[in-house]
Amino acid sequence: MTIIHNLGFPRIGAKRELKFALEAYWKGESSRDELKALGASLRKRHWSAQSGLDLIPVGDFSFYDQVLDMSFTLGNLPERVKAFHGDQLDNYFRVARGRSAKSAEEGHAACCSGVDAGEMTKWFDTNYHYIVPEFNANTEFRLDPSSLLLEQMSEAKMQGIKAKPVIIGPVTYLALGKAKDDSNKIDLLSRLLPVYAELLETLAEQGVEWVQLDEPILVTDLHDVWKDSFERTYNYFKNIKVKLLLATYFGPLLENRRLVASLPVDGVHIDAINGRDDVEPFLNLLAKEKTLSLGVINGRNIWKTDLNATLDWIDPLARQLGSHLWIAPSCSLLHVPVDLDSEEHLDVEVKSWIAFSVQKLEELKILARALRYGRALVKADLDANKTVIDARRNSVRVNNPAVKAIIGKLDGKRGQRNSPYAQRAAKQSACLQLPLYPTTTIGSFPQTADIRQARSRFKAGMLDEAGYKAAMQTEIAHCVHKQEAIGLDVLVHGEAERNDMVEYFGEQLEGYALSQFGWVQSYGSRCVKPPILFGDISRPYPMTVEWIKYAQSLTRKPLKGMLTGPVTILNWSFVRDDQPRSVSCYQLALAIRAEVLDLEEAGVPVIQIDEAALREGLPLRKDQWKEYLGWAVKSFHITTNGVKDETQIHTHMCYSEFNDIITSIAEMDADVITIETARSNMELLDAFDSFNYPNEIGPGVYDIHSPNVPLKEHILHLMMKAGERIPARRLWVNPDCGLKTRQWNEVIPALTNMVAAAKTLRTSGRN
Ligand code: GLN
Ligand code: ZN
């Protein structure tokens, strides 16, 4: 009989309970015991939401990030926090978030100084961020007996949960980490394996039958050393008395199929949504006694599964494999919201096409019943599913012939801007009159309680349109005046009116629907609520012009209009799966283009098109990059190339690496690009050693993910490093990213230091 299981459940809570509990704890408003109790109650609730499954994941809960949890379980704490006082949880949050020397003094453990946060980067091609494990030649591992995983296991046991512990596999753990010296992290494998083995033995002693080891790097292009590491690792575990389910997801195994099939594990999970063509050839390679787990429900998107079609496909496999066939969502449900039933205002028609985590597990149960006892038993469910699948396919809400016609006519003329960069730069500099090392920010300023309150009162109908407009204008004016006082050169309006850089546009574009509680964890306590792109896209009216025009009216300094780019809107939405993503992206590009032209018309001299998510949309396999980058860059061109030479186009990206896409970034031909670099100490600029980036660039000098205020000397140091690669006349000075999650009392000193550093640079003769 087919077994059903889950790879991971969202930990944040249907109403973001974990977020609020964490933030209260960090502010000192609640105790550690309260935080821990909340964690336990969420786990209990989530386990019970998964009842009916044959195996329930345990260890998927985390107070910040599962990769950081793994580092702590393995005793791999960065050197800089090891000597600190306080308990594990204190150290855990120190690594996750960093701590300024100032807040350390004010805190209880006055003996422990400030500390830098661990580097954070995106989890494969998702918008989830993990804390990068740190290694060096001396790294030793030691199993932490008080690890949260083991605590969760005993908790699950007490509650009678059919638990399957979930841990990150050793090879992926090493591969995702970073050596902080010039040692080779692969050399650590021999020190790492005994500790993993000890952990697996411990779980075996607790009576665990199956352990899920996540090794998603198996869906990427692997060097031979990593392939060898897989063999070494899983042979090392061969005699451990617990069954291993090796879990891969986010794509097909392709050339790694043979390797994976040959590893001495008891079962393998593959992503049959993103790697459906893998299933048959992989099955042919897999020994009969092994279990094959198929991810047949999309763990990354929210559309209802076509249950009838899925059954047509897996029914023969179920017959062939019996209880050696398991089915599950394609990956952890961390990447989709918790429960559709929470939605009260979601467009009814669109809602009927959607499944969140809880609903996806219901789909799984229907599939299992059909496979076990025959489809007749679940006929009503299957018929209902067919009705909605057909309704969505044929809905007039999805198909807009007018939009399709414009897309059909897109031609090469929408390629380049009127003149090359050098000519544009001369005209822009004549208009804008900026000093060397111009200073600017990335767009948003702190989203204060006042702002959020005005927005929610407006949404709830407690504040009328005029009242809301006045409140936002007050915020914009405050923000503009603060920037003038700090002495920034290119100002922004501060994005007070935006709840989120993507949702804001989703709310106004035709073809989008918005959920109320469709939250997905992005990092730590930060969640995003991706809007739902269900149909053809069009822009019924200008979306940002009024606010930005107002800000410009308050200052003589140049104002930078803020828009989110088409690729980022696409990558941070839940996107329809019934047409190529490139087509949806071109539709978005046309809508944002219209907005760009309206801003220009309104007299806004600088326009920033954020493409924060361009890199994370890169396919996991290199041979698919060209196609993706091709339509991504074309979308950017469609968006920007209608403006005059005098209008300065900025773009912004928040990544810690882009060496490998630098030519595409250059091809986008933005006049200025601002990027994230502060935490990685300008390492990112390595790309500029071999590639002469032609336009202007602002490497971030203020790590906005941390409450720490950067000192002027530190900013100078970073800018000097940047100056080794990029001529001064093409350098800008700016933070890593937007400031919405920060407080004014952090932002003002930080930006003041930044402006002071820029002034020193201007007079330092390094020009
Ligand atoms: N303009 C946006 C902001 O400042 C950019 C955010 C981002 O890149 N993630 O908030
Ligand atoms: Zn950013």
mmCIF file of C-alpha atoms in Angstrom, residues 391-539:
data_model
loop_
_atom_site.group_PDB
_atom_site.id
_atom_site.type_symbol
_atom_site.label_atom_id
_atom_site.label_comp_id
_atom_site.label_asym_id
_atom_site.label_seq_id
_atom_site.Cartn_x
_atom_site.Cartn_y
_atom_site.Cartn_z
ATOM 1 C CA ALA A 391 -13.058 26.061 -14.578
ATOM 2 C CA ARG A 392 -9.635 27.607 -14.155
ATOM 3 C CA ARG A 393 -8.496 26.484 -17.584
ATOM 4 C CA ASN A 394 -11.496 28.084 -19.277
ATOM 5 C CA SER A 395 -11.996 31.180 -17.156
ATOM 6 C CA VAL A 396 -12.316 34.547 -18.910
ATOM 7 C CA ARG A 397 -10.537 36.011 -15.893
ATOM 8 C CA VAL A 398 -7.406 34.147 -16.906
ATOM 9 C CA ASN A 399 -7.386 34.949 -20.600
ATOM 10 C CA ASN A 400 -7.358 38.540 -21.831
ATOM 11 C CA PRO A 401 -7.185 38.567 -25.654
ATOM 12 C CA ALA A 402 -6.112 42.246 -25.777
ATOM 13 C CA VAL A 403 -3.009 41.573 -23.675
ATOM 14 C CA LYS A 404 -2.184 38.438 -25.628
ATOM 15 C CA ALA A 405 -2.346 40.451 -28.856
ATOM 16 C CA ILE A 406 0.206 43.044 -27.647
ATOM 17 C CA ILE A 407 2.581 40.334 -26.464
ATOM 18 C CA GLY A 408 2.301 38.673 -29.840
ATOM 19 C CA LYS A 409 3.471 41.890 -31.486
ATOM 20 C CA LEU A 410 6.541 42.550 -29.253
ATOM 21 C CA ASP A 411 9.415 43.239 -31.591
ATOM 22 C CA GLY A 412 13.142 43.979 -31.604
ATOM 23 C CA LYS A 413 12.595 47.753 -31.445
ATOM 24 C CA ARG A 414 12.086 47.450 -27.732
ATOM 25 C CA GLY A 415 15.792 46.591 -27.415
ATOM 26 C CA GLN A 416 18.219 49.320 -26.448
ATOM 27 C CA ARG A 417 17.957 52.838 -25.066
ATOM 28 C CA ASN A 418 18.434 55.737 -27.484
ATOM 29 C CA SER A 419 22.149 56.359 -26.858
ATOM 30 C CA PRO A 420 25.049 54.433 -25.348
ATOM 31 C CA TYR A 421 25.857 54.876 -21.658
ATOM 32 C CA ALA A 422 28.681 57.408 -22.141
ATOM 33 C CA GLN A 423 26.405 59.858 -23.948
ATOM 34 C CA ARG A 424 23.587 59.353 -21.478
ATOM 35 C CA ALA A 425 25.975 59.810 -18.552
ATOM 36 C CA ALA A 426 27.147 63.183 -19.870
ATOM 37 C CA LYS A 427 23.586 64.445 -20.242
ATOM 38 C CA GLN A 428 22.551 63.080 -16.855
ATOM 39 C CA SER A 429 25.467 64.658 -15.095
ATOM 40 C CA ALA A 430 24.598 68.017 -16.650
ATOM 41 C CA CYS A 431 21.028 67.721 -15.364
ATOM 42 C CA LEU A 432 21.623 66.162 -11.971
ATOM 43 C CA GLN A 433 24.799 68.010 -10.892
ATOM 44 C CA LEU A 434 25.856 65.314 -8.449
ATOM 45 C CA PRO A 435 29.156 65.317 -6.533
ATOM 46 C CA LEU A 436 31.660 62.481 -6.761
ATOM 47 C CA TYR A 437 30.676 59.493 -4.662
ATOM 48 C CA PRO A 438 26.994 60.465 -4.695
ATOM 49 C CA THR A 439 25.012 59.138 -1.772
ATOM 50 C CA THR A 440 21.572 57.580 -1.973
ATOM 51 C CA THR A 441 19.435 54.881 -0.381
ATOM 52 C CA ILE A 442 17.732 51.871 -1.897
ATOM 53 C CA GLY A 443 14.196 53.160 -1.478
ATOM 54 C CA SER A 444 12.345 52.250 1.666
ATOM 55 C CA PHE A 445 12.670 53.959 5.038
ATOM 56 C CA PRO A 446 11.498 52.484 8.368
ATOM 57 C CA GLN A 447 7.961 51.187 8.273
ATOM 58 C CA THR A 448 6.931 52.577 11.630
ATOM 59 C CA ALA A 449 3.991 51.502 13.750
ATOM 60 C CA ASP A 450 2.211 54.702 12.666
ATOM 61 C CA ILE A 451 2.551 53.793 9.016
ATOM 62 C CA ARG A 452 1.345 50.259 9.506
ATOM 63 C CA GLN A 453 -1.520 51.426 11.625
ATOM 64 C CA ALA A 454 -2.674 53.985 9.049
ATOM 65 C CA ARG A 455 -2.556 51.326 6.373
ATOM 66 C CA SER A 456 -4.487 48.755 8.315
ATOM 67 C CA ARG A 457 -7.086 51.301 9.425
ATOM 68 C CA PHE A 458 -7.500 52.355 5.801
ATOM 69 C CA LYS A 459 -7.897 48.739 4.708
ATOM 70 C CA ALA A 460 -10.404 48.093 7.453
ATOM 71 C CA GLY A 461 -12.434 51.142 6.371
ATOM 72 C CA MET A 462 -11.694 53.023 9.607
ATOM 73 C CA LEU A 463 -9.747 55.711 7.769
ATOM 74 C CA ASP A 464 -11.112 57.318 4.605
ATOM 75 C CA GLU A 465 -9.123 57.861 1.446
ATOM 76 C CA ALA A 466 -8.385 61.510 2.190
ATOM 77 C CA GLY A 467 -7.229 60.668 5.706
ATOM 78 C CA TYR A 468 -4.985 57.914 4.416
ATOM 79 C CA LYS A 469 -3.523 60.142 1.745
ATOM 80 C CA ALA A 470 -2.774 62.840 4.300
ATOM 81 C CA ALA A 471 -1.129 60.321 6.622
ATOM 82 C CA MET A 472 1.110 59.008 3.843
ATOM 83 C CA GLN A 473 2.001 62.508 2.718
ATOM 84 C CA THR A 474 3.050 63.343 6.255
ATOM 85 C CA GLU A 475 5.316 60.293 6.240
ATOM 86 C CA ILE A 476 6.752 61.157 2.847
ATOM 87 C CA ALA A 477 7.450 64.724 3.953
ATOM 88 C CA HIS A 478 9.121 63.479 7.130
ATOM 89 C CA CYS A 479 11.264 61.110 5.125
ATOM 90 C CA VAL A 480 12.299 63.755 2.584
ATOM 91 C CA HIS A 481 13.198 66.247 5.311
ATOM 92 C CA LYS A 482 15.249 63.683 7.199
ATOM 93 C CA GLN A 483 17.192 62.842 4.050
ATOM 94 C CA GLU A 484 17.852 66.501 3.395
ATOM 95 C CA ALA A 485 19.041 66.977 6.968
ATOM 96 C CA ILE A 486 21.372 63.985 6.683
ATOM 97 C CA GLY A 487 22.730 65.439 3.455
ATOM 98 C CA LEU A 488 21.988 62.630 1.014
ATOM 99 C CA ASP A 489 22.332 63.537 -2.664
ATOM 100 C CA VAL A 490 19.598 61.558 -4.409
ATOM 101 C CA LEU A 491 16.455 61.288 -2.319
ATOM 102 C CA VAL A 492 13.617 58.801 -2.285
ATOM 103 C CA HIS A 493 10.033 59.095 -1.123
ATOM 104 C CA GLY A 494 10.499 56.228 1.346
ATOM 105 C CA GLU A 495 7.831 53.749 0.212
ATOM 106 C CA ALA A 496 5.598 54.372 3.232
ATOM 107 C CA GLU A 497 2.534 53.476 1.168
ATOM 108 C CA ARG A 498 3.913 50.046 0.286
ATOM 109 C CA ASN A 499 3.282 47.069 2.466
ATOM 110 C CA ASP A 500 5.649 45.099 0.283
ATOM 111 C CA MET A 501 7.560 45.877 -2.905
ATOM 112 C CA VAL A 502 5.768 43.196 -4.899
ATOM 113 C CA GLU A 503 2.388 42.956 -3.244
ATOM 114 C CA TYR A 504 1.896 46.703 -3.709
ATOM 115 C CA PHE A 505 1.995 46.277 -7.471
ATOM 116 C CA GLY A 506 0.046 43.026 -7.364
ATOM 117 C CA GLU A 507 -2.769 44.898 -5.638
ATOM 118 C CA GLN A 508 -3.072 47.320 -8.513
ATOM 119 C CA LEU A 509 -2.441 45.209 -11.582
ATOM 120 C CA GLU A 510 -5.205 43.404 -13.407
ATOM 121 C CA GLY A 511 -4.586 39.643 -13.404
ATOM 122 C CA TYR A 512 -3.543 39.467 -9.760
ATOM 123 C CA ALA A 513 -5.334 38.306 -6.614
ATOM 124 C CA LEU A 514 -4.214 38.971 -3.046
ATOM 125 C CA SER A 515 -4.408 36.739 -0.032
ATOM 126 C CA GLN A 516 -4.786 37.915 3.520
ATOM 127 C CA PHE A 517 -2.685 35.339 5.354
ATOM 128 C CA GLY A 518 -0.695 33.765 2.543
ATOM 129 C CA TRP A 519 2.585 34.333 4.384
ATOM 130 C CA VAL A 520 5.805 32.543 3.557
ATOM 131 C CA GLN A 521 8.981 32.794 5.627
ATOM 132 C CA SER A 522 11.765 34.743 3.960
ATOM 133 C CA TYR A 523 14.324 34.856 6.760
ATOM 134 C CA GLY A 524 14.076 34.696 10.542
ATOM 135 C CA SER A 525 10.903 36.439 11.547
ATOM 136 C CA ARG A 526 10.521 38.081 8.133
ATOM 137 C CA CYS A 527 7.678 36.803 6.005
ATOM 138 C CA VAL A 528 6.439 37.749 2.575
ATOM 139 C CA LYS A 529 2.984 37.390 1.159
ATOM 140 C CA PRO A 530 3.450 36.658 -2.540
ATOM 141 C CA PRO A 531 0.558 37.955 -4.612
ATOM 142 C CA ILE A 532 -1.121 35.492 -6.911
ATOM 143 C CA LEU A 533 -0.580 36.015 -10.628
ATOM 144 C CA PHE A 534 -3.462 34.076 -12.078
ATOM 145 C CA GLY A 535 -4.269 35.778 -15.399
ATOM 146 C CA ASP A 536 -3.062 38.041 -18.195
ATOM 147 C CA ILE A 537 -1.547 41.242 -16.750
ATOM 148 C CA SER A 538 -2.458 44.841 -17.478
ATOM 149 C CA ARG A 539 -2.142 48.193 -15.681
#
